[in-house]
Short mmCIF file of N, CA and C in Angstrom, two decimals:
data_model
loop_
_atom_site.label_atom_id
_atom_site.label_comp_id
_atom_site.label_asym_id
_atom_site.label_seq_id
_atom_site.Cartn_x
_atom_site.Cartn_y
_atom_site.Cartn_z
N MET A 1 132.25 65.34 108.38
CA MET A 1 131.19 66.24 107.78
C MET A 1 131.47 67.88 107.93
N SER A 2 132.15 68.40 107.26
CA SER A 2 130.94 69.60 107.38
C SER A 2 130.38 70.86 107.11
N THR A 3 130.20 71.39 107.23
CA THR A 3 129.03 72.29 106.14
C THR A 3 129.42 73.15 106.30
N ALA A 4 129.74 74.22 105.33
CA ALA A 4 129.53 75.19 105.16
C ALA A 4 129.10 76.42 104.99
N PRO A 5 129.28 77.71 105.65
CA PRO A 5 127.99 78.75 106.07
C PRO A 5 127.83 79.28 104.44
N PRO A 6 126.70 79.66 104.47
CA PRO A 6 126.61 80.25 102.97
C PRO A 6 127.52 81.12 103.08
N PRO A 7 126.81 81.72 101.16
CA PRO A 7 128.50 83.17 101.24
C PRO A 7 127.71 84.07 102.01
N THR A 8 128.00 86.14 102.41
CA THR A 8 127.36 86.39 103.00
C THR A 8 127.41 87.90 101.70
N ASP A 9 127.66 87.06 100.79
CA ASP A 9 127.60 88.00 99.65
C ASP A 9 126.79 88.15 99.18
N PRO A 10 125.51 88.66 98.93
CA PRO A 10 124.28 88.49 97.73
C PRO A 10 125.33 88.79 96.52
N GLY A 11 125.98 89.92 96.55
CA GLY A 11 126.80 89.90 94.56
C GLY A 11 125.78 91.10 94.54
N PRO A 12 126.63 91.89 93.66
CA PRO A 12 126.45 93.52 93.47
C PRO A 12 124.55 93.07 92.79
N HIS A 13 123.61 95.34 94.36
CA HIS A 13 122.81 94.82 93.95
C HIS A 13 122.46 96.04 93.59
N ARG A 14 121.90 96.52 93.55
CA ARG A 14 120.73 97.77 93.43
C ARG A 14 120.18 97.60 94.85
N PRO A 15 120.74 99.29 96.08
CA PRO A 15 119.60 99.50 96.71
C PRO A 15 118.68 99.90 96.54
N PRO A 16 116.88 99.74 97.63
CA PRO A 16 115.96 100.41 96.81
C PRO A 16 115.35 101.61 96.81
N ASP A 17 115.47 101.51 96.25
CA ASP A 17 114.87 103.76 96.51
C ASP A 17 113.17 103.95 96.58
N PHE A 18 113.62 104.51 97.67
CA PHE A 18 112.55 104.65 99.18
C PHE A 18 111.69 105.91 98.53
N ARG A 19 111.83 106.80 97.73
CA ARG A 19 111.43 108.00 97.11
C ARG A 19 111.02 107.49 96.04
N GLU A 20 111.61 106.08 95.09
CA GLU A 20 109.93 105.69 93.76
C GLU A 20 109.15 105.32 94.63
N VAL A 21 108.95 104.73 95.79
CA VAL A 21 108.18 103.37 96.24
C VAL A 21 107.57 104.76 97.30
N GLN A 22 107.55 105.52 97.86
CA GLN A 22 107.20 106.45 97.95
C GLN A 22 106.04 107.08 97.37
N THR A 23 106.04 107.06 96.14
CA THR A 23 105.54 108.03 95.04
C THR A 23 104.72 106.51 94.77
N SER A 24 105.68 105.49 94.26
CA SER A 24 103.47 105.06 93.71
C SER A 24 102.59 104.57 94.50
N PRO A 25 102.00 104.04 93.25
CA PRO A 25 100.28 103.39 93.54
C PRO A 25 100.01 102.73 94.62
N GLU A 26 101.19 101.83 94.15
CA GLU A 26 100.32 101.42 95.73
C GLU A 26 100.67 101.87 96.85
N PHE A 27 102.33 102.74 97.53
CA PHE A 27 102.01 102.94 98.22
C PHE A 27 101.19 103.84 98.79
N SER A 28 100.70 104.62 98.17
CA SER A 28 99.61 105.56 97.89
C SER A 28 97.98 105.31 98.11
N GLU A 29 98.21 103.91 97.33
CA GLU A 29 97.13 103.28 97.88
C GLU A 29 97.49 102.38 99.07
N LEU A 30 98.23 101.74 100.11
CA LEU A 30 98.43 101.89 101.63
C LEU A 30 98.04 103.14 102.09
N ARG A 31 99.42 103.65 101.73
CA ARG A 31 98.36 105.29 102.99
C ARG A 31 97.25 105.47 102.47
N ARG A 32 96.01 105.53 101.58
CA ARG A 32 95.04 105.70 101.93
C ARG A 32 94.07 105.23 102.26
N SER A 33 94.22 103.82 102.82
CA SER A 33 93.61 103.24 102.76
C SER A 33 93.47 102.83 104.60
N TYR A 34 95.12 103.50 104.97
CA TYR A 34 95.15 103.05 106.62
C TYR A 34 94.48 104.86 106.96
N ARG A 35 94.57 105.56 106.18
CA ARG A 35 94.31 107.28 106.75
C ARG A 35 92.68 107.38 106.10
N SER A 36 91.69 107.03 105.68
CA SER A 36 91.03 107.13 105.71
C SER A 36 90.49 105.47 106.75
N PHE A 37 90.86 104.79 107.14
CA PHE A 37 89.58 104.26 108.69
C PHE A 37 90.43 104.30 109.40
N ALA A 38 91.69 105.15 109.77
CA ALA A 38 92.11 105.35 111.24
C ALA A 38 91.92 106.77 111.46
N PHE A 39 92.15 107.71 111.08
CA PHE A 39 91.38 108.83 110.87
C PHE A 39 90.48 109.24 110.97
N PRO A 40 88.89 108.70 110.21
CA PRO A 40 87.38 109.34 111.75
C PRO A 40 87.25 107.78 112.26
N LEU A 41 88.22 106.57 112.07
CA LEU A 41 87.74 106.58 114.39
C LEU A 41 88.37 107.45 114.59
N THR A 42 89.75 107.53 114.23
CA THR A 42 90.40 108.19 115.75
C THR A 42 89.71 109.50 116.55
N VAL A 43 88.82 110.32 115.55
CA VAL A 43 88.20 111.38 115.50
C VAL A 43 87.21 111.48 116.37
N ALA A 44 85.82 109.76 116.38
CA ALA A 44 85.03 109.65 116.15
C ALA A 44 84.93 109.30 117.70
N PHE A 45 86.85 108.18 118.70
CA PHE A 45 86.15 107.78 119.81
C PHE A 45 87.26 109.59 120.46
N ILE A 46 87.41 110.29 120.13
CA ILE A 46 87.90 111.05 121.25
C ILE A 46 86.94 112.21 121.10
N LEU A 47 86.22 112.32 120.21
CA LEU A 47 84.80 112.81 121.12
C LEU A 47 83.87 112.31 121.40
N TRP A 48 84.36 110.80 121.05
CA TRP A 48 83.35 110.02 122.12
C TRP A 48 83.86 110.07 124.11
N TYR A 49 85.05 109.90 123.89
CA TYR A 49 85.45 110.75 124.91
C TYR A 49 85.25 111.80 125.50
N LEU A 50 85.37 112.88 124.98
CA LEU A 50 85.21 114.31 125.55
C LEU A 50 83.85 114.69 125.63
N LEU A 51 83.59 113.36 124.49
CA LEU A 51 81.55 113.78 125.24
C LEU A 51 81.29 113.26 126.73
N TYR A 52 82.29 112.38 127.69
CA TYR A 52 81.44 112.13 128.66
C TYR A 52 82.29 112.34 129.73
N VAL A 53 84.12 113.12 128.68
CA VAL A 53 84.32 113.90 129.93
C VAL A 53 83.53 114.99 130.80
N LEU A 54 82.54 116.56 129.11
CA LEU A 54 82.18 117.16 129.33
C LEU A 54 80.45 116.18 130.01
N LEU A 55 80.04 115.43 130.26
CA LEU A 55 78.67 115.13 130.83
C LEU A 55 79.04 115.00 131.82
N SER A 56 80.17 114.36 132.47
CA SER A 56 81.04 114.43 133.30
C SER A 56 80.86 115.01 134.61
N SER A 57 81.51 116.09 133.56
CA SER A 57 81.15 117.45 134.38
C SER A 57 80.56 118.79 134.61
N TYR A 58 79.47 118.94 133.41
CA TYR A 58 78.33 119.73 133.69
C TYR A 58 77.29 118.75 133.98
N ALA A 59 77.32 117.81 133.42
CA ALA A 59 75.87 116.58 133.29
C ALA A 59 75.93 115.69 134.93
N GLY A 60 75.78 115.88 135.77
CA GLY A 60 76.25 115.45 137.30
C GLY A 60 74.50 114.55 137.53
N GLY A 61 73.44 115.41 136.84
CA GLY A 61 73.00 114.57 137.23
C GLY A 61 72.21 114.01 136.71
N PHE A 62 72.58 113.95 135.43
CA PHE A 62 72.79 112.75 134.44
C PHE A 62 72.88 111.69 134.68
N MET A 63 74.26 111.82 135.07
CA MET A 63 75.49 110.82 135.23
C MET A 63 75.04 110.10 136.78
N GLY A 64 74.82 111.10 136.96
CA GLY A 64 73.68 109.84 138.69
C GLY A 64 73.37 109.09 138.19
N THR A 65 72.03 109.33 137.23
CA THR A 65 71.11 108.85 137.36
C THR A 65 71.31 106.99 137.04
N LYS A 66 70.86 106.65 138.74
CA LYS A 66 70.51 105.13 138.02
C LYS A 66 70.72 104.21 137.86
N VAL A 67 70.53 102.91 137.29
CA VAL A 67 70.27 102.30 135.46
C VAL A 67 69.48 101.12 136.76
N LEU A 68 71.13 100.79 137.21
CA LEU A 68 70.42 99.04 137.99
C LEU A 68 70.97 99.16 139.42
N GLY A 69 70.32 99.20 140.00
CA GLY A 69 70.72 99.06 141.20
C GLY A 69 71.80 100.47 142.08
N ASN A 70 72.97 100.04 142.57
CA ASN A 70 73.75 101.16 142.54
C ASN A 70 74.63 101.42 141.15
N VAL A 71 74.24 100.82 140.33
CA VAL A 71 75.18 101.07 139.30
C VAL A 71 74.20 102.57 137.80
N ASN A 72 75.18 103.55 138.26
CA ASN A 72 74.15 104.86 137.07
C ASN A 72 75.37 105.23 136.30
N VAL A 73 74.92 105.87 135.23
CA VAL A 73 75.52 106.11 133.78
C VAL A 73 76.25 106.70 133.64
N ALA A 74 77.18 107.39 135.07
CA ALA A 74 78.81 107.61 134.97
C ALA A 74 79.25 106.45 134.13
N PHE A 75 79.11 104.82 135.39
CA PHE A 75 79.71 103.40 135.34
C PHE A 75 79.12 102.87 134.05
N VAL A 76 78.06 103.00 133.39
CA VAL A 76 78.16 102.11 132.58
C VAL A 76 78.91 103.49 130.82
N LEU A 77 78.64 104.72 131.19
CA LEU A 77 79.45 104.57 129.63
C LEU A 77 80.92 105.07 130.49
N GLY A 78 81.32 104.93 131.83
CA GLY A 78 83.34 104.62 131.83
C GLY A 78 83.36 102.78 130.94
N ILE A 79 82.61 102.66 131.98
CA ILE A 79 82.82 101.15 131.28
C ILE A 79 82.40 101.25 129.45
N ALA A 80 82.16 101.51 129.05
CA ALA A 80 81.83 101.72 127.51
C ALA A 80 82.89 102.39 126.89
N GLN A 81 83.21 103.10 127.88
CA GLN A 81 85.00 104.05 127.21
C GLN A 81 85.84 102.65 127.08
N PHE A 82 85.82 101.94 128.01
CA PHE A 82 87.09 100.92 127.83
C PHE A 82 86.72 99.57 126.51
N VAL A 83 85.26 98.78 126.42
CA VAL A 83 84.29 98.30 125.55
C VAL A 83 85.10 98.65 124.08
N THR A 84 84.87 100.48 123.81
CA THR A 84 85.07 100.96 122.36
C THR A 84 86.59 101.03 122.35
N THR A 85 87.62 100.70 123.49
CA THR A 85 88.59 100.99 123.05
C THR A 85 89.05 99.58 122.42
N PHE A 86 88.84 98.53 123.04
CA PHE A 86 88.84 97.22 122.86
C PHE A 86 88.16 96.87 121.71
N LEU A 87 87.15 97.56 121.58
CA LEU A 87 87.07 97.31 120.01
C LEU A 87 87.12 97.41 119.33
N ILE A 88 87.94 98.72 119.18
CA ILE A 88 88.47 99.55 118.10
C ILE A 88 89.67 99.30 117.65
N ALA A 89 90.40 98.29 118.75
CA ALA A 89 91.56 98.18 118.77
C ALA A 89 91.49 96.46 118.12
N TRP A 90 90.21 95.45 117.84
CA TRP A 90 90.19 94.69 117.25
C TRP A 90 90.14 94.79 115.49
N TRP A 91 88.58 95.72 114.96
CA TRP A 91 88.79 95.85 114.68
C TRP A 91 89.19 96.70 113.56
N TYR A 92 90.68 97.39 113.74
CA TYR A 92 91.75 97.46 113.25
C TYR A 92 92.83 96.52 112.58
N SER A 93 93.34 95.60 113.79
CA SER A 93 93.57 94.58 113.36
C SER A 93 93.07 93.30 112.37
N ARG A 94 91.53 93.31 112.25
CA ARG A 94 90.86 93.32 111.21
C ARG A 94 91.40 93.55 109.91
N HIS A 95 90.87 95.07 110.54
CA HIS A 95 91.29 95.64 108.98
C HIS A 95 93.00 95.26 108.43
N ALA A 96 93.25 95.82 109.71
CA ALA A 96 95.37 95.69 109.21
C ALA A 96 95.41 94.28 108.22
N ALA A 97 94.87 93.46 109.06
CA ALA A 97 95.28 92.15 108.58
C ALA A 97 94.65 91.87 106.52
N THR A 98 93.79 92.32 106.85
CA THR A 98 92.91 92.53 105.41
C THR A 98 92.90 92.74 104.16
N ARG A 99 93.36 94.47 104.91
CA ARG A 99 93.72 95.91 103.93
C ARG A 99 94.54 96.07 103.48
N LEU A 100 94.99 96.51 105.12
CA LEU A 100 96.62 97.10 105.17
C LEU A 100 97.42 96.01 105.17
N ASP A 101 97.97 94.98 105.19
CA ASP A 101 98.77 93.80 105.55
C ASP A 101 99.31 92.94 104.04
N PRO A 102 98.42 92.66 103.13
CA PRO A 102 98.65 92.92 101.74
C PRO A 102 99.47 93.59 100.58
N LYS A 103 98.86 94.50 100.83
CA LYS A 103 99.54 95.87 100.48
C LYS A 103 100.79 95.68 100.12
N ALA A 104 101.16 95.87 102.19
CA ALA A 104 102.95 96.22 102.52
C ALA A 104 103.30 95.38 102.00
N GLU A 105 102.35 93.59 101.85
CA GLU A 105 103.30 92.45 101.60
C GLU A 105 104.42 93.23 99.36
N ALA A 106 102.62 93.38 99.58
CA ALA A 106 103.09 93.22 98.34
C ALA A 106 104.35 94.23 97.48
N ILE A 107 104.46 95.70 98.81
CA ILE A 107 104.71 96.72 98.41
C ILE A 107 106.29 96.24 98.52
N LYS A 108 106.81 95.58 99.42
CA LYS A 108 108.41 94.90 100.49
C LYS A 108 108.98 93.51 98.91
N THR A 109 107.38 93.15 98.70
CA THR A 109 108.02 91.49 97.94
C THR A 109 108.68 92.45 96.59
N ARG A 110 108.13 93.44 96.19
CA ARG A 110 108.53 94.45 94.97
C ARG A 110 109.82 94.94 95.33
N LEU A 111 110.06 95.00 95.87
CA LEU A 111 111.33 95.94 96.96
C LEU A 111 112.22 94.31 96.98
N GLU A 112 111.47 93.83 97.59
CA GLU A 112 112.95 92.83 98.02
C GLU A 112 113.45 92.04 96.95
N GLY A 113 112.91 91.97 95.29
CA GLY A 113 112.12 91.30 94.56
C GLY A 113 113.87 92.13 93.51
N ASP A 114 113.40 93.33 93.33
CA ASP A 114 114.80 94.52 93.05
C ASP A 114 116.07 95.01 93.80
N ALA A 115 115.63 94.58 94.93
CA ALA A 115 117.14 94.44 95.36
C ALA A 115 118.22 93.55 94.70
#
């Protein structure tokens, strides 16, 4: 018994109007949710990084201050750079999963339903 492949022609359909989607309130809300999270966090991280660089360049005495044994302030702040990078990635992943992905999925479903 042979199984025939499903038909590849889905029939007549209208391709999605991406300009219409882009101007929709749902897409505007998705874009706003993304920007209101990503932009401030990006600016904050860049400022935090620049602070570290400036302290390293111009506050050598402070950065060389011993904290514990041979561990100094520069080392602690350098490790904190890595920690904040991972925390931001984790936080964004949670934000995307809870706030962005459902909105994007709703837009996608509506788009594919119209097709």
